[in-house]
Coordinates of C-alpha atoms in Angstrom, one line a residue:
X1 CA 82.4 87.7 89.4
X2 CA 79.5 90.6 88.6
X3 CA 81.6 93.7 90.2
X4 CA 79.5 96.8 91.1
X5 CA 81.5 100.1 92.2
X6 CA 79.8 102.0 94.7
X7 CA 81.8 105.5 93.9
X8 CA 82.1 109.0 96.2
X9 CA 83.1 111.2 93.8
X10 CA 83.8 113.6 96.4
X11 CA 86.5 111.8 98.1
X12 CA 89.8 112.8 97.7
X13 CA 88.7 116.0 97.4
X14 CA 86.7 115.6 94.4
X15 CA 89.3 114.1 92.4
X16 CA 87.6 111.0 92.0
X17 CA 85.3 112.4 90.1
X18 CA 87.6 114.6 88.3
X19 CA 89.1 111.3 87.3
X20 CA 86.2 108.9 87.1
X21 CA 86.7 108.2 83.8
X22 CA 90.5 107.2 83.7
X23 CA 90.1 105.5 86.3
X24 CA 87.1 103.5 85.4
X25 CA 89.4 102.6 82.1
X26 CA 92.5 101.0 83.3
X27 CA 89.4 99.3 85.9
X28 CA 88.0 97.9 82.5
X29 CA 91.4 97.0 81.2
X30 CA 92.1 95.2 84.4
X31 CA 88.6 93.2 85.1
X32 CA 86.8 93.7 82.0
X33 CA 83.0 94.6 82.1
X34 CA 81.8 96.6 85.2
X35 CA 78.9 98.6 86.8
X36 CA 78.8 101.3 88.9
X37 CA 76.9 103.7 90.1
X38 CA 78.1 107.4 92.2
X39 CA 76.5 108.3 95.6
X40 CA 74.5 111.3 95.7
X41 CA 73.6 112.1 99.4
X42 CA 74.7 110.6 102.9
X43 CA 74.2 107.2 103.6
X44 CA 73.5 106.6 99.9
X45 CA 76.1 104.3 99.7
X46 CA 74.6 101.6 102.0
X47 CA 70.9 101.8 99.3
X48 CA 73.1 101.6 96.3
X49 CA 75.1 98.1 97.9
X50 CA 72.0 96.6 99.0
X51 CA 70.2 97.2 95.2
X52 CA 73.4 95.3 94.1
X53 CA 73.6 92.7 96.0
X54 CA 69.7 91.8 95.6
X55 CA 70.0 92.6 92.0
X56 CA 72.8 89.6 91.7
X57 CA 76.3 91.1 92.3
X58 CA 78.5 89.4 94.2
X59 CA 81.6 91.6 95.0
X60 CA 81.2 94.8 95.6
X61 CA 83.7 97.4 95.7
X62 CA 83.9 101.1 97.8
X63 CA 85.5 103.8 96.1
X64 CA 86.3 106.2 98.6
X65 CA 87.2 106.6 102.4
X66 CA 86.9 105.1 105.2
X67 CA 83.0 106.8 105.5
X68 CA 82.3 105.4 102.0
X69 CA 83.4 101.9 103.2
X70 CA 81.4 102.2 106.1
X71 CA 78.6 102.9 104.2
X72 CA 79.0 99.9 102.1
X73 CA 79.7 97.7 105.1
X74 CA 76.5 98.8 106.4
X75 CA 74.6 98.1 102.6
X76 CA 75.4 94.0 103.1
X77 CA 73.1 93.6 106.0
X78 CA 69.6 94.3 106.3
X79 CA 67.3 94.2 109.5
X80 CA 67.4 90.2 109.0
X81 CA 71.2 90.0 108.7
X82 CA 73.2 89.0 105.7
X83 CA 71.8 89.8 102.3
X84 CA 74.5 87.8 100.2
X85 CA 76.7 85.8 102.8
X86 CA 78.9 85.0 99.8
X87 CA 79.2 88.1 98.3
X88 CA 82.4 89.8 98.9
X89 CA 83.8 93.2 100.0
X90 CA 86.5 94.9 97.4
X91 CA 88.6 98.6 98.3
X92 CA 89.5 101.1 95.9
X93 CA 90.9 103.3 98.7
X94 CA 90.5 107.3 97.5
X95 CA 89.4 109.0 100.5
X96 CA 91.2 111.3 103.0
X97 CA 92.5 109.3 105.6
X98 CA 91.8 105.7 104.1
X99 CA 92.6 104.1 107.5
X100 CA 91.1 100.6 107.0
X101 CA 93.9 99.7 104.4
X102 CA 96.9 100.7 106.6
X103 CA 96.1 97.4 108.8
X104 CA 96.8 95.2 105.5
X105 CA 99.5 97.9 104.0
X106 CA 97.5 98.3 101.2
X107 CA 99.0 101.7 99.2
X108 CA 96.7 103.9 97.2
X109 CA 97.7 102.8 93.9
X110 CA 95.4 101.9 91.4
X111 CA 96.6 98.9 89.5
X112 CA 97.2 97.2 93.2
X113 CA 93.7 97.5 94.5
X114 CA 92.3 96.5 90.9
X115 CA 95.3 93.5 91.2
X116 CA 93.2 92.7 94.3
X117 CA 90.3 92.7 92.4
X118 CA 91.2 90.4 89.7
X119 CA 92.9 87.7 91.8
X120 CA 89.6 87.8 94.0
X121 CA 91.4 86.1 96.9
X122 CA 89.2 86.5 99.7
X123 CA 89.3 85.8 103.5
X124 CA 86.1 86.0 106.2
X125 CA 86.8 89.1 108.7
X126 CA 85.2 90.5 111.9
X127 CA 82.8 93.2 111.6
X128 CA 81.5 95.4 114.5
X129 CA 78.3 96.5 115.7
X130 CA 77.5 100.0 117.5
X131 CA 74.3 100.9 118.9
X132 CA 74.1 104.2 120.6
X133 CA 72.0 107.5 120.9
X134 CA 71.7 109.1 117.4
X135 CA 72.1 112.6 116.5
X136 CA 68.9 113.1 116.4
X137 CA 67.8 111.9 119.6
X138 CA 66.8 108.4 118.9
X139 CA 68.2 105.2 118.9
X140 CA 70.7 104.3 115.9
X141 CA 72.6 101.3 115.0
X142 CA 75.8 101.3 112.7
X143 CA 78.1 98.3 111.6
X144 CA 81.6 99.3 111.3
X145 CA 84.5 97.3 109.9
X146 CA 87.6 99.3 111.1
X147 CA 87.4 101.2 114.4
X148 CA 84.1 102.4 116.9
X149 CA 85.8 105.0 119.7
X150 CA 84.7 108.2 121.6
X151 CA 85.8 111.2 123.8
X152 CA 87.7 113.1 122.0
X153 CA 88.0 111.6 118.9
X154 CA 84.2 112.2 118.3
X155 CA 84.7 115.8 118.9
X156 CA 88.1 115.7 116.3
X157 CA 86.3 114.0 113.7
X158 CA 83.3 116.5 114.1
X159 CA 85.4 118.9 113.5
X160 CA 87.7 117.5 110.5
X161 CA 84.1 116.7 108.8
X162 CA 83.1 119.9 109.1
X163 CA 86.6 121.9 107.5
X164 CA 88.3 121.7 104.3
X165 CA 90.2 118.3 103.5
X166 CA 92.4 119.7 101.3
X167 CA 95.8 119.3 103.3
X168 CA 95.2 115.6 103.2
X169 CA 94.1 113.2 106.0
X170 CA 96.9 113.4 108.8
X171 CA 97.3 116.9 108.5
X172 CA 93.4 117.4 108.3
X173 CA 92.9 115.1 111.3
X174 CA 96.2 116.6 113.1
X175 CA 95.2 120.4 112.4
X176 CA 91.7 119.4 113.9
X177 CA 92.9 117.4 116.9
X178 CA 95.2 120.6 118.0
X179 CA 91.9 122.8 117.7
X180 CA 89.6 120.6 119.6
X181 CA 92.7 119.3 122.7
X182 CA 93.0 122.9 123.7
X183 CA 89.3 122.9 125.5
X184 CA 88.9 119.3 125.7
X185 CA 88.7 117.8 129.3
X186 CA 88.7 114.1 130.3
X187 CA 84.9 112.6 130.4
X188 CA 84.0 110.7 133.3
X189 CA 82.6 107.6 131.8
X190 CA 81.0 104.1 132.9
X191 CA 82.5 100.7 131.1
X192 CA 81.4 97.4 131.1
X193 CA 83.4 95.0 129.1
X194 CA 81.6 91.1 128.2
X195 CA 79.1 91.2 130.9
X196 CA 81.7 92.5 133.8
X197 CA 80.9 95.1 136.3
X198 CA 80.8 99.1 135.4
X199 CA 83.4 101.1 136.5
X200 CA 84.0 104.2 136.0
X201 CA 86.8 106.0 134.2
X202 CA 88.4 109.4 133.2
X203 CA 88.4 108.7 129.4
X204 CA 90.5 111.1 126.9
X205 CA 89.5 109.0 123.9
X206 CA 88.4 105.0 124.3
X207 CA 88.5 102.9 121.2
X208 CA 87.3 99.7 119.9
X209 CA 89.2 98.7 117.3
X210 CA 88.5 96.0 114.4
X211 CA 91.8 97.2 112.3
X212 CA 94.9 98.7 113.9
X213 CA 95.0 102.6 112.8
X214 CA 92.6 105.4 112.6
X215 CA 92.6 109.6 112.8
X216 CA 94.8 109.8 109.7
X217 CA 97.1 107.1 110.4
X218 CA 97.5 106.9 114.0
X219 CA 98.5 103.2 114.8
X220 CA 96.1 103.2 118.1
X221 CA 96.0 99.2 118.5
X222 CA 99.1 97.7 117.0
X223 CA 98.0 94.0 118.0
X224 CA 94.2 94.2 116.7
X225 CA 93.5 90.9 114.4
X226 CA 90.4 91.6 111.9
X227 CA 89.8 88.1 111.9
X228 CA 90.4 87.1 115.7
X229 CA 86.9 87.3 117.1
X230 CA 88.0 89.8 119.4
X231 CA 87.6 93.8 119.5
X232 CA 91.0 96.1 121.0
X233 CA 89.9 98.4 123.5
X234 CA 92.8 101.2 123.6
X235 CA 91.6 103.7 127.0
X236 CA 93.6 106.6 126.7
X237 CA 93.5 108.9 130.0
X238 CA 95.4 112.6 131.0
X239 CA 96.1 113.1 127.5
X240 CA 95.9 116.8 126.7
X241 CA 97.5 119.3 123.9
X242 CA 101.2 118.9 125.4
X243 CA 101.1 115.2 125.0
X244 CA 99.6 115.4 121.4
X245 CA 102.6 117.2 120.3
X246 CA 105.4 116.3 122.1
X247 CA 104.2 112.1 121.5
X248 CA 102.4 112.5 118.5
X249 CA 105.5 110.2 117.1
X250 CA 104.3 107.4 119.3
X251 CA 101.0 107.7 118.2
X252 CA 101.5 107.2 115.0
X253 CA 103.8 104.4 115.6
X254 CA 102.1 102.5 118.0
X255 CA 104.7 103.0 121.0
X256 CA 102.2 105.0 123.2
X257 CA 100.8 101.9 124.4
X258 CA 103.8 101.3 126.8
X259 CA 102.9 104.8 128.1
X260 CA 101.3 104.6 131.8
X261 CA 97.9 106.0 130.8
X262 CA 97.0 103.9 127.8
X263 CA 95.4 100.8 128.9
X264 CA 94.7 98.1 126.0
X265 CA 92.2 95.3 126.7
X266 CA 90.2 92.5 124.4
X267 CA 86.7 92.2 124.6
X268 CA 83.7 90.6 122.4
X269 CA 81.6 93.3 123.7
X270 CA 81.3 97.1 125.4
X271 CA 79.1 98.8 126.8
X272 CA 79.6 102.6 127.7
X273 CA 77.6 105.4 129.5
X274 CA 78.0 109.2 130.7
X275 CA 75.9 111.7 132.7
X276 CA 78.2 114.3 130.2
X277 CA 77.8 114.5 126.1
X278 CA 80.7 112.1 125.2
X279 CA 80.8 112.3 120.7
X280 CA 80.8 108.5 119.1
X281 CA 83.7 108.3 116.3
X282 CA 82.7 105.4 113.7
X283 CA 84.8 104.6 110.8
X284 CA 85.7 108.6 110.5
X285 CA 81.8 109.5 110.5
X286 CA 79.8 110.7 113.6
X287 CA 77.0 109.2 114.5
X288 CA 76.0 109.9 117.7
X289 CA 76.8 110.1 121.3
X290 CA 76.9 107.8 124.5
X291 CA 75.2 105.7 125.5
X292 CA 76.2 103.4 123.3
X293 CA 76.8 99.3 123.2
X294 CA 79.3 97.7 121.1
X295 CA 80.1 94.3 119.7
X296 CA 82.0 91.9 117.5
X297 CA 80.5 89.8 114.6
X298 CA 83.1 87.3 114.3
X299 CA 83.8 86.7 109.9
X300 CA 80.7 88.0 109.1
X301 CA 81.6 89.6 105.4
X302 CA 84.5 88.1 103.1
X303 CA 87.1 90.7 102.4
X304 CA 89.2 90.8 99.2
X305 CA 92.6 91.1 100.3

């Protein structure tokens, strides 16, 4: 394989940068000759994946969060589709919540994800697609390979983008989440699932999961299959600041979705709407707001697992 790192040497709070160079050692030791190249900007990551894959590089590996994975997910496609169908997808988790690995209990050590590397054992997996109003205004489209969800956790990841990381990503994400529950109020929002009618909904937080955990480790969809076809809608109603705390246990295990108001449905596709500003939540970045549409490209990119 020709292996190009696409590296945030920000994440993890700058210490992948601090460490680049140890880390790109035992990476040489492990895999022999690689490239790699450090983001400089947002959405750099997708423009530095896409040179690589056009320039002949056929596995390429984020080094970074769940944002810098998004970023690379988004740098395999082009406005014509796939750029290398059999190029593959590595993950060198070092980011601050580093969600997308939880679903295949992947740890943050780095002579495992290397391990990964080396074997190059790879499987096809889902990837979604989000089309909503931008922040600017204007239409935006985003892939995402882990989760797609708004209400309130667009608001919490606003906020945990815009404070210090340093506590680490379920404190970070569970520091913000206190902050934003004590003004946040239910959104009245419009859902069509697969071509269904709308209906409308009081919505704390819906979301459209790929992988089973997001905010920091919260397992939100315990039964969500990457490679199924199918997207996990978890609807979360009534939740306020009381029910954060005093469940926050279940949220993080996954038992909140025998609670009476969280509803769990499969779809292939969503689409959402809101006379009020309901904040969009994609792979831990922010990208816009409702309206949005969402849907599943069944094994679109090969994953090395």
């Amino acid at each position: 394989m020709r292996i190009f790192f696409v590296v945030n040497a920000y994440s993890a709070n700058g210490e992948t940068g601090r460490r680049w160079a140890e880390i790109h050692a035992q990476g040489m030791r492990s895999l022999g000759e690689i490239s790699c190249a450090f983001t400089e900007q947002p959405m750099d990551a997708i423009r530095l994946t896409r040179w690589a894959l056009r320039g002949g590089y056929n596995c390429i590996v984020a080094v970074g969060g769940d944002g810098t994975l998004n970023e690379v997910v988004n740098g395999f496609f082009d406005e014509k589709g796939p750029i290398a169908p059999d190029a593959c997808l590595a993950v060198l988790p070092r980011g601050t919540g580093c969600d997308f690995r939880r679903t295949f209990g992947w740890t943050l050590k780095l002579d495992e994800a290397f391990e990964r590397i080396r074997l190059a054992k790879t499987v096809p997996v889902d990837v979604g697609f989000l089309e909503c109003e931008g922040v600017d205004g204007k239409p935006h489209s985003r892939y995402f390979i882990n989760e797609c969800s708004f209400g309130v956790s667009g608001e919490i990841v606003k906020r945990a983008n815009e404070t210090t990381k340093a506590l680490g990503g379920k404190m970070s994400f569970m520091l913000a989440s206190l902050r934003v529950f004590m003004r946040y109020a239910d959104k009245e929002v419009e859902l069509c699932m697969d071509g269904g009618n709308f209906e409308r909904r009081p919505i704390t937080t819906l979301t459209v999961a790929n992988g089973a955990y997001f905010g920091g480790g919260m397992k939100v969809a315990p039964e969500a299959n990457v490679r199924d076809g199918l997207l996990n809608v978890t609807l979360w109603s009534d939740y306020g600041l009381s029910d954060f705390v005093w469940k926050n246990r279940s949220i993080y295990s996954g038992a909140h979705t025998r609670f009476s108001r969280t509803q769990q449905y499969t779809c292939k596709a969503l689409t959402a709407r809101s006379k009020e500003e309901v904040l969009i939540d994609c792979d831990g970045e922010q990208p816009g707001k409702l309206p949005c549409s969402i849907r599943v490209l069944p094994q679109s990119i090969r994953l090395c697992v």
